Amino acid sequence: MEKVTLIVNGMSCGHCVKAVEGSIGELQGVKKVSVDLAKGKVDIEFDANLVSLNTIKETIDDQGYDVK
């Protein structure tokens, strides 16, 4: 398992948290997603053999947020 923390701009409310956690959590290979709204960070634990970091970033981008 790999762990990564992404900086995500544009999240401002509970709906944003649910959108990000829900969309990433549905990806095959993602074990855990945790959003820290106050810090604009998303901690993700995933199996790199099943899902790429690029796919995770694209999924967040598709929700309308800017991933750093």
Coordinates of C-alpha atoms in Angstrom, one line a residue:
M1 CA 0.0 0.0 0.0
E2 CA 1.1 3.5 -0.8
K3 CA 0.2 6.6 1.2
V4 CA 0.1 10.1 -0.2
T5 CA -1.1 13.5 1.0
L6 CA -2.4 15.9 -1.7
I7 CA -3.1 19.6 -1.4
V8 CA -6.6 20.3 -2.8
N9 CA -7.8 23.8 -3.4
G10 CA -11.4 24.8 -3.6
M11 CA -12.9 22.7 -0.9
S12 CA -15.0 24.9 1.5
C13 CA -17.7 22.8 3.1
G14 CA -19.0 19.4 4.2
H15 CA -20.4 18.7 0.7
C16 CA -16.9 19.2 -0.7
V17 CA -15.5 16.7 1.7
K18 CA -18.2 14.1 0.8
A19 CA -17.7 14.7 -2.9
V20 CA -13.9 14.1 -2.7
E21 CA -14.1 11.2 -0.3
G22 CA -16.9 9.6 -2.2
S23 CA -15.4 9.9 -5.6
I24 CA -11.9 8.7 -4.6
G25 CA -13.3 6.0 -2.3
E26 CA -15.2 4.4 -5.3
L27 CA -11.9 3.8 -7.2
Q28 CA -10.7 0.2 -7.1
G29 CA -7.6 -0.1 -5.1
V30 CA -8.3 2.9 -2.7
K31 CA -8.3 1.6 0.8
K32 CA -8.7 4.9 2.8
V33 CA -9.5 8.5 2.1
S34 CA -9.4 11.3 4.8
V35 CA -10.0 15.0 4.0
D36 CA -8.8 17.7 6.3
L37 CA -11.0 20.6 5.2
A38 CA -9.2 23.2 7.3
K39 CA -5.8 22.4 5.9
G40 CA -7.0 21.6 2.4
K41 CA -5.3 18.2 2.5
V42 CA -6.4 14.8 1.4
D43 CA -4.7 11.7 2.8
I44 CA -5.1 8.6 0.6
E45 CA -4.0 5.0 1.1
F46 CA -4.1 3.0 -2.1
D47 CA -2.7 0.0 -4.0
A48 CA -0.6 1.3 -6.9
N49 CA -1.1 -2.0 -8.7
L50 CA -4.8 -1.3 -9.0
V51 CA -5.0 2.5 -9.3
S52 CA -2.5 5.2 -10.3
L53 CA -1.9 8.5 -8.5
N54 CA -2.7 10.2 -11.7
T55 CA -6.1 8.6 -11.8
I56 CA -6.8 9.7 -8.3
K57 CA -5.7 13.3 -9.1
E58 CA -7.9 13.3 -12.2
T59 CA -10.9 12.1 -10.2
I60 CA -10.5 15.0 -7.7
D61 CA -10.1 17.4 -10.7
D62 CA -13.3 16.0 -12.2
Q63 CA -15.1 17.0 -9.0
G64 CA -14.1 20.6 -9.7
Y65 CA -11.2 21.0 -7.3
D66 CA -7.6 21.9 -8.0
V67 CA -5.0 19.3 -7.0
K68 CA -1.4 20.4 -6.2

